[in-house]
Amino acid sequence: AQKITQTQPGMFVQEKEAVTLDCTYDTSDQSYGLFWYKQPSSGEMIFLIYQGSYDEQNATEGRYSLNFQKARKSANLVISASQLGDSAMYFCAMREGPDSWGNEKLTFGTGTRLTIIP
Amino acid sequence: EAQVTQNPRYLITVTGKKLTVTCSQNMNHEYMSWYRQDPGLGLRQIYYSMNVEVTDKGDVPEGYKVSRKEKRNFPLILESPSPNQTSLYFCASSSGTSGTETQYFGPGTRLLVL
């Protein structure tokens, strides 16, 4: 089973509109973390936002917010007032662990390509 | 400036010719890892290291080796590259093991194996 599922391979959104990128996850760990990264066409991975499994409030970073629904195991990224520069690939990721050996693991989804239309 | 550096950024090689991609971080991070990114598959972890001399396999370790002799460096070695290792490779580091730290990614290395 996929640990991280991003069901939207691509999205086209009008500039200035809000956009929600879906992410669902699967883990039996009680303690885990959820991340969103942005990858522009230049290729680098840019950290956007983090949500811990025990955090009661949804994480926010500027125009980015994470809609964390623990019971549904979803961690959707919301971008408000989208801009042309938001066009990129977006990856959801989950960190599990550390386990009793100190090992931790980061698993990525397959990504969503977001295109902002002027 | 805090950063993760990778070299080379682009590499074209031939099947069977050993190569090393270097990764270095200047943040004194304990945790480092390597990923490969392929279309439709996202990023998959190749190897990771919790500290000096401590390495472990990720999801796709076959055909790769790593070493962690110093805290700042984590090279990825392809002893006998094959065309199916053509990919975009990322090195990443993070500060600890509490599970909350973000990973800092290098700029990526595009590898083409002919």
XYZ file of N, CA and C in Angstrom:
696
model
N 0.844 -1.189 0.000
C 0.000 0.000 0.000
C 0.885 1.248 0.000
N 0.418 2.277 -0.695
C 1.154 3.528 -0.742
C 1.112 4.185 0.616
N 2.242 4.693 1.053
C 2.265 5.397 2.330
C 1.771 6.822 2.173
N 2.094 7.422 1.043
C 1.658 8.788 0.740
C 0.981 8.771 -0.619
N -0.215 9.275 -0.686
C -0.964 9.281 -1.930
C -1.334 10.708 -2.315
N -0.909 11.092 -3.497
C -1.327 12.372 -4.068
C -2.097 12.032 -5.328
N -3.378 12.263 -5.314
C -4.252 11.773 -6.373
C -4.352 12.705 -7.562
N -3.768 13.885 -7.471
C -3.880 14.872 -8.545
C -2.537 14.979 -9.270
N -2.361 14.325 -10.400
C -1.082 14.443 -11.105
C -0.831 15.874 -11.582
N -1.911 16.579 -11.960
C -1.750 17.938 -12.441
C -2.971 18.777 -12.136
N -2.732 20.091 -11.942
C -3.841 21.029 -11.693
C -3.562 22.335 -12.398
N -4.627 22.926 -12.919
C -4.529 24.253 -13.515
C -5.450 25.175 -12.715
N -4.902 26.281 -12.250
C -5.663 27.180 -11.388
C -5.461 28.610 -11.869
N -6.544 29.377 -11.846
C -6.473 30.784 -12.222
C -5.696 31.568 -11.167
N -4.872 32.484 -11.651
C -4.119 33.352 -10.737
C -5.067 34.032 -9.761
N -4.594 34.185 -8.527
C -5.292 34.834 -7.414
C -6.326 33.918 -6.751
N -6.620 32.781 -7.366
C -7.534 31.845 -6.723
C -6.781 31.030 -5.673
N -7.540 30.499 -4.699
C -6.942 29.576 -3.740
C -6.900 28.177 -4.360
N -5.945 27.395 -3.930
C -5.819 26.036 -4.472
C -5.538 25.068 -3.331
N -6.124 23.895 -3.428
C -5.897 22.831 -2.441
C -5.283 21.635 -3.137
N -4.137 21.219 -2.627
C -3.465 20.029 -3.140
C -3.680 18.904 -2.139
N -4.175 17.784 -2.638
C -4.561 16.686 -1.750
C -3.385 15.784 -1.388
N -3.429 15.295 -0.171
C -2.434 14.322 0.293
C -3.083 13.460 1.366
N -3.053 12.160 1.168
C -3.461 11.241 2.228
C -2.277 10.352 2.559
N -2.264 9.857 3.791
C -1.112 9.088 4.247
C -1.574 7.855 5.005
N -0.652 6.948 5.172
C -0.962 5.701 5.859
C 0.195 5.359 6.780
N -0.067 5.288 8.064
C 0.959 4.908 9.031
C 0.296 4.344 10.265
N 1.017 3.464 10.960
C 0.535 2.954 12.237
C 1.271 3.620 13.396
N 2.235 4.494 13.066
C 2.947 5.213 14.113
C 2.035 6.248 14.758
N 2.268 6.485 16.049
C 1.527 7.551 16.722
C 2.210 8.901 16.520
N 3.524 8.847 16.411
C 4.297 10.071 16.235
C 4.863 10.110 14.823
N 4.469 11.107 14.091
C 4.955 11.244 12.717
C 4.879 12.706 12.330
N 5.489 13.029 11.219
C 5.462 14.408 10.733
C 5.101 14.439 9.267
N 4.461 15.502 8.863
C 4.028 15.658 7.478
C 4.623 16.940 6.908
N 5.128 16.841 5.713
C 5.812 17.962 5.072
C 5.233 18.201 3.678
N 5.374 19.438 3.246
C 5.140 19.758 1.847
C 6.387 20.454 1.304
N 6.769 20.027 0.097
C 7.897 20.628 -0.594
C 7.436 21.111 -1.964
N 8.112 22.153 -2.431
C 7.864 22.695 -3.766
C 9.104 22.461 -4.611
N 8.901 22.016 -5.831
C 10.020 21.820 -6.742
C 9.744 22.609 -8.028
N 10.351 23.773 -8.171
C 10.163 24.531 -9.418
C 10.896 23.851 -10.566
N 10.748 24.424 -11.745
C 11.344 23.802 -12.932
C 12.865 23.737 -12.839
N 13.455 24.559 -12.006
C 14.913 24.527 -11.836
C 15.373 23.285 -11.075
N 14.469 22.594 -10.415
C 14.799 21.284 -9.849
C 15.020 21.217 -8.357
N 15.351 22.319 -7.709
C 15.639 22.209 -6.275
C 14.368 21.951 -5.475
N 14.533 21.362 -4.318
C 13.420 21.061 -3.418
C 13.367 22.138 -2.341
N 12.219 22.761 -2.217
C 12.051 23.868 -1.272
C 11.030 23.472 -0.221
N 11.449 23.502 1.044
C 10.551 23.187 2.144
C 9.496 24.285 2.279
N 8.226 23.875 2.417
C 7.140 24.843 2.547
C 6.557 24.871 3.951
N 6.188 23.689 4.470
C 5.407 23.679 5.697
C 5.499 22.309 6.351
N 5.376 22.295 7.678
C 5.471 21.063 8.461
C 4.300 20.982 9.448
N 3.808 19.737 9.623
C 2.756 19.480 10.624
C 3.135 18.244 11.416
N 3.221 18.356 12.729
C 3.469 17.207 13.578
C 2.175 16.505 13.926
N 2.252 15.210 14.156
C 1.031 14.438 14.403
C 0.346 14.846 15.695
N 1.095 15.427 16.613
C 0.490 15.834 17.882
C 0.094 17.309 17.906
N 0.392 18.003 16.814
C 0.038 19.426 16.766
C -1.473 19.554 16.626
N -2.070 20.327 17.507
C -3.521 20.461 17.466
C -3.974 21.523 16.483
N -3.122 22.499 16.263
C -3.460 23.562 15.319
C -2.911 23.220 13.945
N -3.637 23.610 12.920
C -3.114 23.450 11.565
C -1.949 24.402 11.340
N -0.904 23.892 10.699
C 0.276 24.716 10.447
C -0.022 25.764 9.370
N 0.582 26.937 9.546
C 0.470 27.996 8.530
C 1.845 28.636 8.357
N 2.144 28.986 7.098
C 3.380 29.700 6.773
C 3.059 30.659 5.640
N 2.759 31.900 6.001
C 2.431 32.866 4.968
C 1.178 32.472 4.205
N 1.307 32.314 2.882
C 0.145 31.928 2.063
C -0.132 30.436 2.097
N 0.730 29.676 2.767
C 0.558 28.221 2.823
C -0.081 27.824 4.152
N -1.026 26.933 4.076
C -1.565 26.327 5.284
C -1.773 24.838 5.016
N -1.722 24.082 6.091
C -1.873 22.639 5.966
C -3.175 22.265 6.654
N -4.088 21.694 5.917
C -5.372 21.265 6.451
C -5.214 19.830 6.934
N -4.935 19.700 8.229
C -4.602 18.401 8.829
C -5.863 17.794 9.423
N -6.273 16.648 8.879
C -7.420 15.915 9.403
C -6.924 14.523 9.785
N -6.590 14.392 11.058
C -5.900 13.193 11.538
C -6.751 11.944 11.373
N -8.019 12.031 11.697
C -8.877 10.853 11.625
C -9.023 10.362 10.185
N -8.981 11.287 9.251
C -9.087 10.911 7.837
C -7.714 10.653 7.222
N -6.671 10.887 7.997
C -5.297 10.726 7.522
C -5.074 11.542 6.240
N -5.438 12.789 6.338
C -5.191 13.667 5.199
C -4.437 14.909 5.657
N -3.637 15.442 4.767
C -2.787 16.609 5.069
C -2.707 17.467 3.815
N -3.797 18.087 3.480
C -3.870 18.857 2.242
C -3.175 20.205 2.383
N -2.505 20.621 1.332
C -1.856 21.931 1.289
C -2.805 22.933 0.652
N -2.978 24.045 1.310
C -3.813 25.121 0.769
C -2.918 26.320 0.492
N -2.982 26.783 -0.744
C -2.250 27.998 -1.126
C -3.289 29.076 -1.384
N -3.216 30.134 -0.634
C -4.191 31.220 -0.825
C -3.651 32.208 -1.857
N -4.552 32.839 -2.567
C -4.180 33.890 -3.516
C -2.996 33.479 -4.384
N -3.202 32.479 -5.209
C -2.100 31.890 -5.974
C -1.450 32.931 -6.893
N -0.151 32.705 -7.129
C 0.645 33.593 -7.968
C 1.300 32.775 -9.074
N 1.715 33.453 -10.133
C 2.340 32.745 -11.247
C 3.571 31.964 -10.787
N 4.278 32.510 -9.812
C 5.469 31.842 -9.290
C 5.181 30.582 -8.505
N 3.908 30.314 -8.252
C 3.547 29.077 -7.553
C 3.535 27.876 -8.502
N 3.634 28.122 -9.786
C 3.673 27.010 -10.748
C 4.900 26.154 -10.474
N 4.670 24.908 -10.164
C 5.765 24.008 -9.766
C 5.187 22.630 -9.505
N 6.090 21.715 -9.183
C 5.693 20.392 -8.696
C 5.662 20.461 -7.180
N 4.637 19.857 -6.572
C 4.503 19.880 -5.119
C 4.473 18.450 -4.597
N 5.304 18.209 -3.581
C 5.393 16.875 -3.000
C 4.966 16.902 -1.536
N 4.140 15.941 -1.189
C 3.785 15.683 0.198
C 4.715 14.584 0.706
N 5.138 14.674 1.959
C 6.050 13.665 2.513
C 5.706 13.402 3.972
N 6.015 12.206 4.406
C 5.750 11.823 5.796
C 7.011 11.273 6.432
N 7.293 11.748 7.650
C 8.397 11.190 8.424
C 7.824 10.284 9.504
N 8.284 9.060 9.532
C 7.929 8.109 10.582
C 9.153 7.827 11.444
N 8.920 7.576 12.700
C 10.024 7.284 13.615
C 10.448 8.523 14.383
N 11.548 8.445 15.118
C 12.469 7.312 15.127
C 11.917 6.105 15.878
N 12.360 4.920 15.422
C 11.977 3.704 16.125
C 12.958 3.451 17.274
N 12.853 2.285 17.884
C 13.697 2.007 19.052
C 15.176 1.945 18.688
N 15.449 1.776 17.390
C 16.832 1.768 16.933
C 17.309 3.158 16.561
N 16.399 4.114 16.659
C 16.765 5.465 16.257
C 16.580 5.746 14.779
N 16.014 4.780 14.044
C 15.835 4.973 12.607
C 14.564 5.744 12.322
N 14.641 6.629 11.374
C 13.463 7.328 10.911
C 13.448 7.307 9.392
N 12.274 7.523 8.845
C 12.106 7.334 7.411
C 11.225 8.439 6.857
N 11.641 8.981 5.729
C 10.857 10.008 5.039
C 10.379 9.432 3.726
N 9.068 9.416 3.539
C 8.468 8.852 2.327
C 7.733 9.952 1.583
N 7.948 10.002 0.264
C 7.341 11.043 -0.565
C 6.194 10.491 -1.398
N 5.248 11.358 -1.692
C 4.230 11.054 -2.685
C 4.779 11.271 -4.082
N 3.952 10.998 -5.081
C 4.395 11.098 -6.473
C 4.305 12.521 -7.016
N 3.697 13.414 -6.260
C 3.706 14.818 -6.635
C 2.489 15.264 -7.422
N 2.231 16.568 -7.359
C 1.184 17.222 -8.147
C 1.818 18.398 -8.877
N 1.634 18.431 -10.188
C 2.170 19.566 -10.960
C 1.099 20.647 -11.020
N 1.401 21.759 -10.406
C 0.462 22.884 -10.359
C 0.875 23.933 -11.388
N -0.089 24.331 -12.190
C 0.146 25.400 -13.165
C -0.835 26.526 -12.879
N -0.294 27.725 -12.693
C -1.131 28.899 -12.437
C -1.327 29.640 -13.759
N -2.569 29.888 -14.084
C -2.914 30.530 -15.361
C -3.146 32.016 -15.129
N -2.519 32.858 -15.942
C -2.721 34.308 -15.751
C -4.160 34.731 -16.068
N 26.316 30.750 4.916
C 24.962 30.358 4.519
C 24.806 28.848 4.701
N 23.713 28.456 5.379
C 23.439 27.038 5.588
C 23.066 26.400 4.259
N 23.751 25.324 3.922
C 23.412 24.709 2.641
C 23.915 23.274 2.556
N 23.311 22.574 1.604
C 23.738 21.250 1.214
C 24.237 21.371 -0.224
N 25.447 20.932 -0.469
C 26.009 21.026 -1.813
C 26.215 19.636 -2.389
N 26.001 19.526 -3.672
C 26.203 18.277 -4.392
C 27.066 18.558 -5.609
N 27.922 17.600 -5.912
C 28.718 17.687 -7.125
C 28.948 16.298 -7.710
N 28.883 16.180 -9.057
C 28.559 17.260 -9.984
C 27.052 17.519 -10.040
N 26.655 18.582 -10.686
C 25.228 18.866 -10.865
C 24.665 18.088 -12.053
N 25.477 17.857 -13.032
C 25.066 17.110 -14.221
C 26.181 16.131 -14.569
N 25.800 14.928 -14.947
C 26.806 13.932 -15.288
C 26.242 12.988 -16.332
N 27.006 12.819 -17.407
C 26.698 11.814 -18.410
C 27.831 10.807 -18.370
N 27.492 9.537 -18.232
C 28.514 8.509 -18.151
C 28.073 7.287 -18.954
N 28.920 6.279 -18.967
C 28.604 5.059 -19.704
C 28.434 3.902 -18.723
N 27.721 2.910 -19.157
C 27.466 1.734 -18.327
C 28.764 1.148 -17.800
N 28.789 0.883 -16.496
C 29.911 0.195 -15.889
C 31.042 1.070 -15.388
N 31.015 2.335 -15.675
C 32.109 3.213 -15.237
C 31.784 3.806 -13.872
N 32.539 3.404 -12.886
C 32.283 3.809 -11.505
C 32.235 5.326 -11.364
N 31.291 5.782 -10.566
C 31.217 7.223 -10.321
C 30.802 7.492 -8.876
N 31.155 8.691 -8.436
C 30.798 9.142 -7.089
C 30.158 10.515 -7.177
N 29.036 10.670 -6.498
C 28.401 11.976 -6.359
C 28.644 12.430 -4.929
N 29.241 13.578 -4.783
C 29.553 14.041 -3.431
C 28.397 14.854 -2.864
N 28.303 14.824 -1.550
C 27.301 15.611 -0.829
C 27.957 16.140 0.431
N 27.772 17.421 0.673
C 28.369 18.025 1.860
C 27.399 19.027 2.456
N 27.323 19.032 3.798
C 26.456 20.010 4.479
C 27.272 20.752 5.540
N 26.932 22.004 5.733
C 27.687 22.849 6.667
C 26.871 23.201 7.909
N 25.874 22.384 8.231
C 24.982 22.705 9.339
C 25.196 21.790 10.546
N 26.234 20.963 10.485
C 26.523 20.020 11.574
C 25.363 19.045 11.817
N 24.660 18.717 10.743
C 23.527 17.812 10.872
C 23.982 16.375 11.064
N 23.218 15.646 11.872
C 23.546 14.238 12.089
C 22.958 13.360 10.985
N 21.769 13.682 10.541
C 21.039 12.816 9.628
C 21.249 13.276 8.192
N 21.656 12.343 7.331
C 21.793 12.635 5.906
C 21.204 11.481 5.111
N 20.730 11.792 3.915
C 20.130 10.740 3.109
C 20.257 11.070 1.628
N 20.075 10.051 0.808
C 20.058 10.178 -0.633
C 18.714 9.698 -1.170
N 18.208 10.457 -2.161
C 16.970 10.103 -2.837
C 17.219 10.117 -4.337
N 16.382 9.355 -5.038
C 16.325 9.504 -6.465
C 14.900 9.877 -6.851
N 14.790 10.705 -7.853
C 13.483 11.152 -8.307
C 13.275 10.723 -9.735
N 12.181 10.011 -9.971
C 11.835 9.540 -11.306
C 10.400 9.925 -11.614
N 10.105 10.243 -12.862
C 8.742 10.683 -13.227
C 7.694 9.669 -12.809
N 6.652 10.177 -12.150
C 5.552 9.314 -11.734
C 5.809 8.509 -10.476
N 7.044 8.577 -9.965
C 7.384 7.798 -8.766
C 7.738 8.669 -7.580
N 7.823 9.957 -7.782
C 8.199 10.838 -6.683
C 9.647 10.607 -6.279
N 9.949 10.882 -5.030
C 11.295 10.669 -4.503
C 11.318 9.377 -3.707
N 12.339 8.593 -3.945
C 12.505 7.353 -3.196
C 13.860 7.359 -2.522
N 13.860 6.919 -1.279
C 15.090 6.971 -0.492
C 16.014 5.818 -0.866
N 17.282 6.147 -1.062
C 18.264 5.135 -1.454
C 18.994 4.619 -0.208
N 19.622 5.515 0.501
C 20.335 5.212 1.739
C 20.182 6.399 2.673
N 20.372 6.128 3.956
C 20.422 7.220 4.906
C 21.455 6.908 5.982
N 21.792 7.969 6.709
C 22.811 7.831 7.749
C 22.383 8.639 8.959
N 22.351 7.977 10.110
C 21.942 8.659 11.331
C 23.115 9.390 11.976
N 24.335 8.972 11.658
C 25.509 9.639 12.211
C 26.749 9.050 11.555
N 27.900 9.534 11.960
C 29.157 9.045 11.385
C 29.254 7.532 11.569
N 29.637 6.870 10.499
C 29.826 5.420 10.469
C 28.527 4.628 10.655
N 27.384 5.295 10.595
C 26.092 4.613 10.724
C 25.284 4.863 9.461
N 25.124 3.814 8.643
C 24.331 3.962 7.421
C 23.331 2.817 7.340
N 22.256 3.049 6.601
C 21.248 2.003 6.454
C 20.537 2.160 5.126
N 19.964 1.048 4.666
C 19.307 1.048 3.367
C 17.952 1.733 3.440
N 17.632 2.419 2.345
C 16.305 2.974 2.183
C 15.450 2.017 1.369
N 14.617 2.577 0.510
C 13.694 1.755 -0.269
C 14.320 1.147 -1.520
N 15.310 1.827 -2.092
C 15.877 1.374 -3.369
C 17.401 1.390 -3.319
N 18.026 0.558 -2.485
C 19.480 0.638 -2.314
C 20.296 -0.133 -3.362
N 19.639 -0.984 -4.160
C 20.392 -1.863 -5.060
C 21.186 -1.051 -6.075
N 22.452 -1.377 -6.193
C 23.314 -0.718 -7.163
C 24.027 0.512 -6.618
N 23.807 0.820 -5.340
C 24.412 2.006 -4.734
C 25.178 1.633 -3.482
N 26.186 2.452 -3.187
C 26.886 2.377 -1.921
C 27.030 3.775 -1.364
N 27.167 3.851 -0.044
C 27.417 5.136 0.597
C 28.474 4.938 1.681
N 28.998 6.058 2.144
C 29.884 6.015 3.305
C 29.685 7.287 4.102
N 29.964 7.199 5.394
C 29.842 8.403 6.244
C 31.030 8.410 7.199
N 32.133 8.837 6.670
C 33.377 8.876 7.467
C 33.489 10.180 8.250
N 32.846 11.200 7.737
C 32.830 12.491 8.417
C 31.381 12.949 8.505
N 31.104 13.773 9.498
C 29.734 14.200 9.703
C 29.207 15.002 8.526
N 30.028 15.808 7.910
C 29.549 16.730 6.893
C 29.389 16.089 5.513
N 30.024 14.955 5.262
C 30.050 14.386 3.914
C 29.333 13.041 3.837
N 28.636 12.845 2.739
C 27.879 11.601 2.559
C 27.863 11.274 1.073
N 28.945 10.746 0.533
C 29.004 10.482 -0.908
C 28.165 9.278 -1.322
N 27.647 9.358 -2.526
C 26.891 8.264 -3.129
C 27.755 7.654 -4.221
N 27.940 6.349 -4.153
C 28.831 5.650 -5.079
C 28.034 4.679 -5.934
N 28.256 4.769 -7.234
C 27.690 3.800 -8.163
C 28.865 3.006 -8.724
N 29.030 1.786 -8.248
C 30.199 0.986 -8.619
C 30.166 0.606 -10.096
N 28.996 0.257 -10.585
C 28.849 -0.152 -11.987
C 27.512 0.368 -12.494
N 27.466 1.641 -12.867
C 26.183 2.248 -13.235
C 25.523 1.545 -14.411
N 24.216 1.524 -14.371
C 23.435 0.964 -15.472
C 22.402 2.005 -15.917
N 21.870 1.860 -17.137
C 20.921 2.859 -17.642
C 19.706 3.082 -16.723
N 19.298 2.058 -15.971
C 18.135 2.258 -15.097
C 18.454 3.111 -13.868
N 19.707 3.525 -13.763
C 20.063 4.460 -12.701
C 20.095 5.905 -13.196
N 19.708 6.092 -14.442
C 19.499 7.437 -14.950
C 18.364 8.071 -14.160
N 18.661 9.195 -13.523
C 17.674 9.781 -12.619
C 18.164 11.130 -12.136
N 17.323 11.784 -11.347
C 17.691 13.004 -10.636
C 17.907 12.628 -9.184
N 19.080 12.926 -8.668
C 19.456 12.512 -7.315
C 19.529 13.721 -6.389
N 18.981 13.527 -5.188
C 19.024 14.566 -4.163
C 19.674 14.029 -2.901
N 20.535 14.838 -2.346
C 21.066 14.607 -1.018
C 20.315 15.527 -0.060
N 20.093 15.061 1.163
C 19.383 15.876 2.145
C 19.986 15.674 3.519
N 19.809 16.667 4.387
C 20.283 16.520 5.764
C 19.278 17.143 6.716
N 19.288 16.672 7.953
C 18.476 17.290 9.001
C 19.208 17.151 10.325
N 18.721 17.918 11.305
C 19.535 18.115 12.510
C 19.407 17.013 13.537
N 18.334 16.242 13.540
C 18.238 15.292 14.635
C 17.204 14.225 14.403
N 16.749 13.655 15.471
C 15.876 12.494 15.368
C 14.560 12.672 16.114
N 14.177 13.891 16.376
C 12.911 14.056 17.095
C 11.730 13.875 16.173
N 11.982 13.851 14.904
C 10.904 13.661 13.947
C 10.291 14.956 13.461
N 10.735 16.072 14.009
C 10.104 17.329 13.618
C 10.974 18.171 12.704
N 12.223 17.795 12.587
C 13.097 18.667 11.811
C 12.848 18.498 10.329
N 12.907 19.604 9.631
C 12.786 19.516 8.190
C 14.100 19.064 7.589
N 14.018 18.470 6.455
C 15.212 18.082 5.742
C 15.593 19.197 4.764
N 16.877 19.489 4.709
C 17.402 20.467 3.765
C 17.949 19.706 2.576
N 17.514 20.087 1.403
C 17.903 19.367 0.198
C 19.011 20.092 -0.555
N 19.883 19.298 -1.164
C 20.838 19.845 -2.101
C 20.154 20.207 -3.405
N 20.898 20.782 -4.344
C 20.299 21.259 -5.597
C 19.970 20.159 -6.592
N 20.426 18.949 -6.335
C 20.139 17.848 -7.242
C 21.278 17.572 -8.213
N 21.408 16.321 -8.597
C 22.394 15.887 -9.603
C 21.646 15.095 -10.667
N 21.710 15.577 -11.885
C 21.064 14.858 -13.002
C 22.085 13.907 -13.611
N 21.767 12.619 -13.554
C 22.671 11.585 -14.042
C 22.051 10.888 -15.244
N 22.837 10.771 -16.293
C 22.431 10.009 -17.481
C 23.456 8.911 -17.694
N 22.999 7.673 -17.690
C 23.874 6.535 -17.922
C 23.554 5.957 -19.294
N 24.529 5.997 -20.164
C 24.308 5.516 -21.543
C 24.632 4.038 -21.677
